């Protein structure tokens, strides 16, 4: 499995409630929140 490169949304504040996005090698998008980093939405 490839390691994802996560990018923080520019709309996220500096607090711990940030949204991160990553693209997979197949082109799908993954989302996660900074307060639950192990929960990844597909």
PDB file of C-alpha atoms in Angstrom:
ATOM      1  CA  UNK A   1       0.000   0.000   0.000  1.00  0.00           C
ATOM      2  CA  UNK A   2       1.268   3.473  -0.838  1.00  0.00           C
ATOM      3  CA  UNK A   3       1.707   6.045   1.891  1.00  0.00           C
ATOM      4  CA  UNK A   4      -0.595   9.006   1.358  1.00  0.00           C
ATOM      5  CA  UNK A   5       0.624  12.595   1.284  1.00  0.00           C
ATOM      6  CA  UNK A   6      -1.797  14.595   3.406  1.00  0.00           C
ATOM      7  CA  UNK A   7      -2.397  18.300   2.834  1.00  0.00           C
ATOM      8  CA  UNK A   8      -4.136  20.583   5.295  1.00  0.00           C
ATOM      9  CA  UNK A   9      -7.084  22.551   3.968  1.00  0.00           C
ATOM     10  CA  UNK A  10      -6.426  26.282   3.617  1.00  0.00           C
ATOM     11  CA  UNK A  11      -9.798  26.867   5.312  1.00  0.00           C
ATOM     12  CA  UNK A  12      -8.652  25.112   8.502  1.00  0.00           C
ATOM     13  CA  UNK A  13      -7.730  27.169  11.519  1.00  0.00           C
ATOM     14  CA  UNK A  14      -4.582  26.688  13.582  1.00  0.00           C
ATOM     15  CA  UNK A  15      -6.562  24.789  16.224  1.00  0.00           C
ATOM     16  CA  UNK A  16      -6.905  20.997  16.341  1.00  0.00           C
ATOM     17  CA  UNK A  17     -10.012  20.923  14.140  1.00  0.00           C
ATOM     18  CA  UNK A  18      -8.314  20.741  10.743  1.00  0.00           C
ATOM     19  CA  UNK A  19      -9.390  18.900   7.621  1.00  0.00           C
ATOM     20  CA  UNK A  20      -6.780  17.014   5.601  1.00  0.00           C
ATOM     21  CA  UNK A  21      -7.063  15.707   2.039  1.00  0.00           C
ATOM     22  CA  UNK A  22      -4.959  13.179   0.099  1.00  0.00           C
ATOM     23  CA  UNK A  23      -5.114  11.671  -3.385  1.00  0.00           C
ATOM     24  CA  UNK A  24      -4.434   7.970  -3.877  1.00  0.00           C
ATOM     25  CA  UNK A  25      -2.373   6.566  -6.781  1.00  0.00           C
ATOM     26  CA  UNK A  26      -5.658   5.536  -8.461  1.00  0.00           C
ATOM     27  CA  UNK A  27      -7.010   9.101  -8.274  1.00  0.00           C
ATOM     28  CA  UNK A  28      -9.511   8.744  -5.450  1.00  0.00           C
ATOM     29  CA  UNK A  29      -9.666  11.328  -2.675  1.00  0.00           C
ATOM     30  CA  UNK A  30      -9.333  10.574   1.058  1.00  0.00           C
ATOM     31  CA  UNK A  31     -10.354  12.907   3.891  1.00  0.00           C
ATOM     32  CA  UNK A  32      -9.546  12.920   7.589  1.00  0.00           C
ATOM     33  CA  UNK A  33      -9.839  15.262  10.554  1.00  0.00           C
ATOM     34  CA  UNK A  34      -6.926  16.174  12.791  1.00  0.00           C
ATOM     35  CA  UNK A  35      -8.772  15.114  15.957  1.00  0.00           C
ATOM     36  CA  UNK A  36      -9.442  11.595  14.478  1.00  0.00           C
ATOM     37  CA  UNK A  37      -6.432  10.941  12.180  1.00  0.00           C
ATOM     38  CA  UNK A  38      -6.984   7.169  12.019  1.00  0.00           C
ATOM     39  CA  UNK A  39     -10.523   7.588  10.663  1.00  0.00           C
ATOM     40  CA  UNK A  40     -10.209   8.107   6.910  1.00  0.00           C
ATOM     41  CA  UNK A  41     -13.207   8.831   4.696  1.00  0.00           C
ATOM     42  CA  UNK A  42     -13.187   7.530   1.144  1.00  0.00           C
TER      43      UNK A  42
END
